[in-house]
Coordinates of C-alpha atoms in Angstrom, one line a residue:
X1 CA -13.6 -0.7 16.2
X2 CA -12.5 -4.0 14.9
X3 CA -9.1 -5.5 16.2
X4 CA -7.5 -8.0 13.7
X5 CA -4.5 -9.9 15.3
X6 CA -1.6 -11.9 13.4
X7 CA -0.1 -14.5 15.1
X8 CA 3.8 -14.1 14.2
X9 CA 3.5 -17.5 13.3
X10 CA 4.9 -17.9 9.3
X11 CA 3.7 -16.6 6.8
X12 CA 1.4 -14.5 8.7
X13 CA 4.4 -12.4 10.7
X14 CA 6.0 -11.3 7.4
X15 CA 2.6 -9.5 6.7
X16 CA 3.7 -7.1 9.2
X17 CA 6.6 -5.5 7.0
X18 CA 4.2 -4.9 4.6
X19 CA 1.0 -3.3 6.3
X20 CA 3.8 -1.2 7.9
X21 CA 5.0 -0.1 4.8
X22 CA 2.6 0.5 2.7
X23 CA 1.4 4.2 2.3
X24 CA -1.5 5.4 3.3
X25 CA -4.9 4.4 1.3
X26 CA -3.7 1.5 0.3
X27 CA -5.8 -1.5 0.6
X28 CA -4.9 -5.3 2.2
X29 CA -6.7 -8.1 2.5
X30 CA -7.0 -10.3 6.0
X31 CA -8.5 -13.6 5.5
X32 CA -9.4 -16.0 8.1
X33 CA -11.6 -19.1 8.6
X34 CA -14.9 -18.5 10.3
X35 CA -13.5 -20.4 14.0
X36 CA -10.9 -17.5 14.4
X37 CA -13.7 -14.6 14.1
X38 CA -15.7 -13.3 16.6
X39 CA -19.3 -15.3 16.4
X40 CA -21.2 -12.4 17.2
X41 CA -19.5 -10.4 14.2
X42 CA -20.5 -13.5 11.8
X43 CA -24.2 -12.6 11.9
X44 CA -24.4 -9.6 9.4
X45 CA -20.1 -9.5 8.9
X46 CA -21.6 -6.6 6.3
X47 CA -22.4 -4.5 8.9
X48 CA -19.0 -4.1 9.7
X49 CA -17.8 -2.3 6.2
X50 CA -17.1 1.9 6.8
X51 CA -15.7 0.7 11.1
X52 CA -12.3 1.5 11.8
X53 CA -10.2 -1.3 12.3
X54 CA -6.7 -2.0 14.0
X55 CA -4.1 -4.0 12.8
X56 CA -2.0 -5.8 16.0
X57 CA 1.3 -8.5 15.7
X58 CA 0.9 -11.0 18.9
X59 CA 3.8 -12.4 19.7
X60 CA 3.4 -16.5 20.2
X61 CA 6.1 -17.4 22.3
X62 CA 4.9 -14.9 25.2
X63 CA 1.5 -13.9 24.4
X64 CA 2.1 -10.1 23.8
X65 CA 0.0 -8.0 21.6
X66 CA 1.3 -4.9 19.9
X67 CA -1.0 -2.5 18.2
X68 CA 0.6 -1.7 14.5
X69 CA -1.8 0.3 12.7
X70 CA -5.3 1.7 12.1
X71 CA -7.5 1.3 9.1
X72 CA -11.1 1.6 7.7
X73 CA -13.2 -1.8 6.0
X74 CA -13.8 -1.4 2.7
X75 CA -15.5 -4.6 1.9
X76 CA -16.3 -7.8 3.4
X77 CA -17.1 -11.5 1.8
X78 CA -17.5 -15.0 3.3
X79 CA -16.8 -17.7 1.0
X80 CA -17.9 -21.0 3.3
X81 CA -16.0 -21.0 6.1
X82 CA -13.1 -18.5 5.2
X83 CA -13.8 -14.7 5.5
X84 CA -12.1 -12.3 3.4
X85 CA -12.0 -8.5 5.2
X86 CA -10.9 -5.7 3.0
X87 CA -9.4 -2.4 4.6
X88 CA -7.6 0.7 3.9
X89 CA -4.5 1.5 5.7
X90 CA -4.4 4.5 7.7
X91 CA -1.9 6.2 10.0
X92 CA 0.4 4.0 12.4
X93 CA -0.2 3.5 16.0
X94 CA 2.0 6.1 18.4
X95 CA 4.4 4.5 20.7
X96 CA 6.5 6.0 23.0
X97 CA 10.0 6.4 22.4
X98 CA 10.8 5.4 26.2
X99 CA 11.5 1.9 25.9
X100 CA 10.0 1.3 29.7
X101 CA 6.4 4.1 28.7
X102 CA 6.1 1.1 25.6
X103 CA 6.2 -1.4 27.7
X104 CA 3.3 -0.4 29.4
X105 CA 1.3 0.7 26.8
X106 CA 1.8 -2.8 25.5
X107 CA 0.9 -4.1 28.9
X108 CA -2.5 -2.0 29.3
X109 CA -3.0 -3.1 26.1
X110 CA -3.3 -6.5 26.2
X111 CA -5.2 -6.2 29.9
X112 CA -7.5 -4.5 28.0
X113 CA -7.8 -7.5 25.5
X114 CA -7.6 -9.9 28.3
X115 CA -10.7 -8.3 29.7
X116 CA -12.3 -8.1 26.7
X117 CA -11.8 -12.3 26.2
X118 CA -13.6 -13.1 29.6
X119 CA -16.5 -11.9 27.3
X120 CA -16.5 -13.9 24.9
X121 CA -17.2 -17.6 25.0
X122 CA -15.1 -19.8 25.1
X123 CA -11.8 -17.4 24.0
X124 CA -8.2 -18.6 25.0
X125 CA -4.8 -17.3 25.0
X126 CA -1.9 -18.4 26.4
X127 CA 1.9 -18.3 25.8
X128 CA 3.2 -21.0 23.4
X129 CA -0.3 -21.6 22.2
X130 CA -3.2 -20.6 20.3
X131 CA -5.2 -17.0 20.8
X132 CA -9.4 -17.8 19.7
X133 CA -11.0 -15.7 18.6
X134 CA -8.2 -13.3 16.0
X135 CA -11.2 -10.9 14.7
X136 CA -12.9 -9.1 17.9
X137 CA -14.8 -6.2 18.4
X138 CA -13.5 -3.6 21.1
X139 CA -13.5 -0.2 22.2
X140 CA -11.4 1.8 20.8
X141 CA -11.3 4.9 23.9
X142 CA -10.4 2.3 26.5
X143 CA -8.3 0.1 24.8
X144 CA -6.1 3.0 22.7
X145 CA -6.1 5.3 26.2
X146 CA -2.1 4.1 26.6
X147 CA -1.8 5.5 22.8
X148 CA -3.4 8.4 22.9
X149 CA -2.2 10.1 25.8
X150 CA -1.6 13.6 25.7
X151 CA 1.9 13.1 27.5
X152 CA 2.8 11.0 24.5
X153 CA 4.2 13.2 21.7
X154 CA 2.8 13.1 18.4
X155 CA 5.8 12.2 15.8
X156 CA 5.9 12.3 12.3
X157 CA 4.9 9.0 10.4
X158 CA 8.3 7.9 9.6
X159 CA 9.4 8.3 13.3
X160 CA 6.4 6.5 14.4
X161 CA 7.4 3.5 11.8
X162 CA 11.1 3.8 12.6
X163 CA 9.4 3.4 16.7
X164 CA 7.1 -0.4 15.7
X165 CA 10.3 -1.7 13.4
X166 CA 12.8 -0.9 16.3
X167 CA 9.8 -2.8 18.5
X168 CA 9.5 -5.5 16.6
X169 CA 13.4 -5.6 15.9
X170 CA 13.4 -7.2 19.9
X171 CA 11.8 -10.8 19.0
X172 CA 13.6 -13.4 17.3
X173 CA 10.9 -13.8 14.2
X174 CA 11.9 -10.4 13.0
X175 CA 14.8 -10.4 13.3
X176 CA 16.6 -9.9 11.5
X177 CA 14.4 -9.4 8.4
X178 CA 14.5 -5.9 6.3
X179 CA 11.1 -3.6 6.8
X180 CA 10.8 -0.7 4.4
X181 CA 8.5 2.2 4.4
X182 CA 7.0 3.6 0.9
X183 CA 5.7 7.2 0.2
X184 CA 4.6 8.5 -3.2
X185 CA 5.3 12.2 -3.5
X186 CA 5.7 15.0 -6.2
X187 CA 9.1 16.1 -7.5
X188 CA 8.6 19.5 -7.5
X189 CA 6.3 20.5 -4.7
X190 CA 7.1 17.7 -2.1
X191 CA 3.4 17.2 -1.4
X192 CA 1.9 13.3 -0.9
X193 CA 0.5 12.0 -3.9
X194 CA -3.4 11.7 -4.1
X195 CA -5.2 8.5 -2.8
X196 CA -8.6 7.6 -4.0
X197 CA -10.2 4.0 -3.5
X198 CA -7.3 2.0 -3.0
X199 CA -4.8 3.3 -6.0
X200 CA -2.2 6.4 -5.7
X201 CA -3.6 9.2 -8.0
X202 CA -0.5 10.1 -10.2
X203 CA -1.2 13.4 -12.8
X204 CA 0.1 12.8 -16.5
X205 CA 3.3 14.5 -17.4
X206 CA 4.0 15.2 -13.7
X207 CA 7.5 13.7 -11.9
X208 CA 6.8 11.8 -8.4
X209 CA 9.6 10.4 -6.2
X210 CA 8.9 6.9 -4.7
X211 CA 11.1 7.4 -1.2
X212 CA 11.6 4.2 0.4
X213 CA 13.2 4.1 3.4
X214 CA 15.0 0.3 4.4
X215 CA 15.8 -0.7 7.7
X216 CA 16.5 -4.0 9.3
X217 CA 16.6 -4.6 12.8
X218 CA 18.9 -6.2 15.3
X219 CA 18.2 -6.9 18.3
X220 CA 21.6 -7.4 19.2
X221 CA 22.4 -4.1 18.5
X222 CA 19.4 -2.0 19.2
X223 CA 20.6 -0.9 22.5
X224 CA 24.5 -0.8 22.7
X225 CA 26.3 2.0 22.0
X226 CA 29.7 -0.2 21.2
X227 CA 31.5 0.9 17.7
X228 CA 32.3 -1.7 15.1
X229 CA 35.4 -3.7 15.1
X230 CA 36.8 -5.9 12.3
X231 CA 35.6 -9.0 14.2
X232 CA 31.9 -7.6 14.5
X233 CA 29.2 -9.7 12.4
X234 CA 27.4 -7.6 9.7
X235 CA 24.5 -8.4 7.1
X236 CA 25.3 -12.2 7.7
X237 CA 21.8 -13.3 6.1
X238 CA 22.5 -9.9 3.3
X239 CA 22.7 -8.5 1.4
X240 CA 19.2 -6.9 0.5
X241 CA 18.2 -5.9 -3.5
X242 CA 15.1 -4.2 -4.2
X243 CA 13.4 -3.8 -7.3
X244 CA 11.0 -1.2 -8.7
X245 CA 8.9 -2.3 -11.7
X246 CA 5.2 -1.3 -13.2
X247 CA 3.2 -4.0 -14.7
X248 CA 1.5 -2.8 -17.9
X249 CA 5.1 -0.3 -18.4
X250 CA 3.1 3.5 -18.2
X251 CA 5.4 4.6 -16.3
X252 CA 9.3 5.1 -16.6
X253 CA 10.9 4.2 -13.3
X254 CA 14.6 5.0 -12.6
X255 CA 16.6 3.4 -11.2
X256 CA 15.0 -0.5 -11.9
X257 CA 17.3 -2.2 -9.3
X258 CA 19.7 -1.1 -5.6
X259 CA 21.7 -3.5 -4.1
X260 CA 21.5 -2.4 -0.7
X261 CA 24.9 -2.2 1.5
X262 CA 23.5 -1.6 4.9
X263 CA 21.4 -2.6 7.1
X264 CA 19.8 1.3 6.8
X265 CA 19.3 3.6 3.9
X266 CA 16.7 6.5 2.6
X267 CA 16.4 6.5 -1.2
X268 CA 14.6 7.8 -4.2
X269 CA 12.8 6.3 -7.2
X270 CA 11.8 9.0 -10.3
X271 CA 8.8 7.6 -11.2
X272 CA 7.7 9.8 -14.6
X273 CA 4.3 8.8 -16.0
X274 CA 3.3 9.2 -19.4
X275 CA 2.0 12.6 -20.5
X276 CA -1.2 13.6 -21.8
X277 CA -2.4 9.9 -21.5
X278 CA -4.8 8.5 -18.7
X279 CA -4.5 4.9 -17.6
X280 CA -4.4 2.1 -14.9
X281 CA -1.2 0.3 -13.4
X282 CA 0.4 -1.3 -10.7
X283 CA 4.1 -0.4 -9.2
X284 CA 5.0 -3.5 -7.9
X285 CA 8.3 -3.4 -5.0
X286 CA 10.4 -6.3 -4.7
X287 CA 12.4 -6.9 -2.0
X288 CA 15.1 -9.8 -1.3
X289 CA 14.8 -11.7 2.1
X290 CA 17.3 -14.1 4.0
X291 CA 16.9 -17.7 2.2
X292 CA 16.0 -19.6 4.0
X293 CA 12.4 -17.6 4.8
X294 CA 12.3 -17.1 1.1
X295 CA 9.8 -20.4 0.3
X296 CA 7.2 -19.2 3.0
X297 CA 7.0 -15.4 2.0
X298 CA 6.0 -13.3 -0.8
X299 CA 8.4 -10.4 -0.7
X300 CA 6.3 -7.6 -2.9
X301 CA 4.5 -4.6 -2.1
X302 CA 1.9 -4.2 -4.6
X303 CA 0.4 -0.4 -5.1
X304 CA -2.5 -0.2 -7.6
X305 CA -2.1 3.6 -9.2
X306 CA -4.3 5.4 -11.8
X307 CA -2.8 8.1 -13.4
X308 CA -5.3 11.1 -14.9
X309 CA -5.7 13.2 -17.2
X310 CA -4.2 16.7 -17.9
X311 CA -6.5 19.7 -19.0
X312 CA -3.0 20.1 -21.5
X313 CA -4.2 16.6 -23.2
X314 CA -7.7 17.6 -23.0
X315 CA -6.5 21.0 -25.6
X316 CA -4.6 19.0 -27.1
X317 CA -7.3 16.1 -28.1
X318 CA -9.7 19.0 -28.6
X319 CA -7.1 20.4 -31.8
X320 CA -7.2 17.1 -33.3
X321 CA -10.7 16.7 -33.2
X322 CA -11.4 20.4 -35.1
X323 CA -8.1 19.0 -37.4
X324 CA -9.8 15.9 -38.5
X325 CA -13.4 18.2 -38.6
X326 CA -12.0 20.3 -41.0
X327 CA -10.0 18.1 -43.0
X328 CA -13.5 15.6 -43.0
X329 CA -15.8 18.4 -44.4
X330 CA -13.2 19.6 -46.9
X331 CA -12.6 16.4 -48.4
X332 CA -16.4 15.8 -48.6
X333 CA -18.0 19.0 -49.8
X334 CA -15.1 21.3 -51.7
X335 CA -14.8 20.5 -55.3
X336 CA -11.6 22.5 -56.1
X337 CA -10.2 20.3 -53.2
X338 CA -11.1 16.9 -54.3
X339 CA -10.3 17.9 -58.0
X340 CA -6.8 17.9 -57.1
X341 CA -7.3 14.0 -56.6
X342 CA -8.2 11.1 -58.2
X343 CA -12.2 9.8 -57.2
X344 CA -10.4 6.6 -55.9
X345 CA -8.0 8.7 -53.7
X346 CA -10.5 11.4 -52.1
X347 CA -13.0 8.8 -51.7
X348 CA -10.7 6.7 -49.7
X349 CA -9.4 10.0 -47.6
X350 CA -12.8 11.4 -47.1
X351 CA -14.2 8.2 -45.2
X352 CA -10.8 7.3 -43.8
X353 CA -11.0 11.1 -42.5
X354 CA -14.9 10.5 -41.2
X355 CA -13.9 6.9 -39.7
X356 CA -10.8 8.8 -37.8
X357 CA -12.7 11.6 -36.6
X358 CA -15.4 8.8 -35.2
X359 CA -12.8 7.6 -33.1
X360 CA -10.9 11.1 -31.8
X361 CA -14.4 11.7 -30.3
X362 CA -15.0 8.7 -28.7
X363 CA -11.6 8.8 -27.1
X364 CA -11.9 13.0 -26.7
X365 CA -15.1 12.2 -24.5
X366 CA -13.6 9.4 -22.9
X367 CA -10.5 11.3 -21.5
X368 CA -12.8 14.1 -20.6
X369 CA -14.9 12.2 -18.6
X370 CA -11.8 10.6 -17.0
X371 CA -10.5 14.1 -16.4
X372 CA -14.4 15.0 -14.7
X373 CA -14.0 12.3 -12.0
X374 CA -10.2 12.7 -11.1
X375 CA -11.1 16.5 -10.3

């Protein structure tokens, strides 16, 4: 396994909302200069595409690591002395809820890592001050024991993002900045969308819910039990907008725009794609962040999506092609047909007809390839 750690330095910190967002399949991008990576890992760094990987925050004030999520490398390039890792996000680390059982699978944790840095030359780490190197290989049994415990319980996803957020909700740098958590599933049957290399697999003519779920976290107020008074602060860097759009428009999205009120919520965006038409987009979710973190962060999650064919457009696009058959060959061959209009006219219709019908097959075998694959 590959461990991949993000100082919560900015910009890199605000990264975290997102790879904790993001559903599942989706792909990010880590980049880091050659001095931060693991020497041994910069011999044949293409080797390393199809390991799992983990995701961790380390926290620079007091040299704390915490474990976020796991994911798979998808592809890896070195342009000079920058390298530019590709993965695929997977399911969230488990933490406990016991506030004193997290603590020490934090602490394990980062003995592990400590152990694992007397290995390697020349590594440091030390509070208020740099961690070399940020890419490492480990082992993912002895480092992930604390994690995968059979005492700890096994919550559902959204319990085990509500778990990190409330974590991360306790250090100054997050806080207190809105994290949201995105799923793509259908209307109708409440099953998770389809994921295939990176991109949600949405079906034509079908109606998805996007549910986001917004949360921002305060560590003044993740432990007390006190009601609210008049006098009590709220949303003093709010209030928070988010914004739903698609870039190339295939898809109707409803609503556009929420002005957020609190500081929690669980919503729902229709998201209706086109029907009987197969095509590539990119739903593109833009959040609002306190101002003056607004120059040094790029609030948008970005989710490619492809959205297939339907065997209902196939029948239809197979009608139109025996339409524009017939129509062809009766123009061209049936006297009694073409007598009914002038030379000029049935010529004109006849290879308009046979141009036409050129171009329903091209696109009729297109969409049934495209239909093929996305089975």
């Amino acid at each position: 396994m590959i461990l991949i750690i993000a100082n919560s330095l900015k910009p890199f910190v605000y990264e975290s909302i997102q790879i904790l967002g993001l559903p599942n399949g989706s792909i990010f991008r880590a980049r880091f200069p050659t001095q931060w990576v693991e020497s041994s890992l910069l011999q044949k760094p293409q080797n390393l595409v199809g390991m799992s990987l983990l995701y961790a925050s380390r926290i620079w004030e007091i040299d704390e690591v915490l474990p976020l999520r796991y994911g798979k490398i998808t592809d890896i390039k070195q342009i000079g002395r920058i390298l530019f890792l590709d993965y695929e996000l997977d399911c969230l680390v488990k933490y406990s809820s016991n506030l004193e059982v997290q603590d020490r699978q934090i602490r394990a944790f980062r003995q592990n890592l400590g152990q694992r840095f007397a290995e390697i030359t020349n590594a440091k780490s030390a509070p208020n001050d740099k961690m070399q190197p940020l890419v490492v290989k480990l082992n993912e049994e002895a480092f992930l024991e604390g994690f995968t415990a059979p005492k700890i319980t096994s919550p559902d996803e959204n319990t085990k993002w509500m778990t990190a957020v409330d974590r991360l909700g306790r250090y100054a740098i997050y806080n207190p900045l809105p994290f949201y958590k995105i799923d793509i599933h259908e209307a109708n049957k409440g099953i998770g969308a389809h994921r295939k290399n990176g991109r949600i697999s949405l079906s034509s003519g079908v109606s998805y819910f996007m549910s986001v779920i917004h949360f921002v976290p305060d560590s003044e107020h993740i432990d007390t039990t006190k009601s609210r008074t008049p006098d009590t602060p709220y949303m003093e860097r709010g209030p928070y907008d988010l914004a739903v759009t698609s870039d190339q428009g295939n898809v109707e999205i409803a609503p556009r725009e929420l002005a957020l009120s609190g500081t929690y919520d669980k919503f729902d965006f229709d998201i209706s794609p086109p029907k009987y038409r197969s095509a590539k987009d990119k739903l593109r979710v833009t959040f609002s962040v306190p101002q003056d973190i607004s120059k040094s962060y790029r609030p948008i999650f970005e989710i490619p999506i492809t959205i297939n064919p339907s065997w209902k457009g196939l029948a239809l696009r197979t009608l139109g092609v025996l339409a524009l058959a017939i129509i062809s060959f009766l123009l061209s061959f049936e006297d009694e047909i073409r007598n009914w209009l002038t030379p000029k006219i049935a010529n004109f219709f006849g290879q308009f007809s046979l141009v036409f019908f050129t171009l329903t097959c091209v696109e009729f075998w297109k969409y049934l390839s495209q239909l093929v694959r996305s089975k």
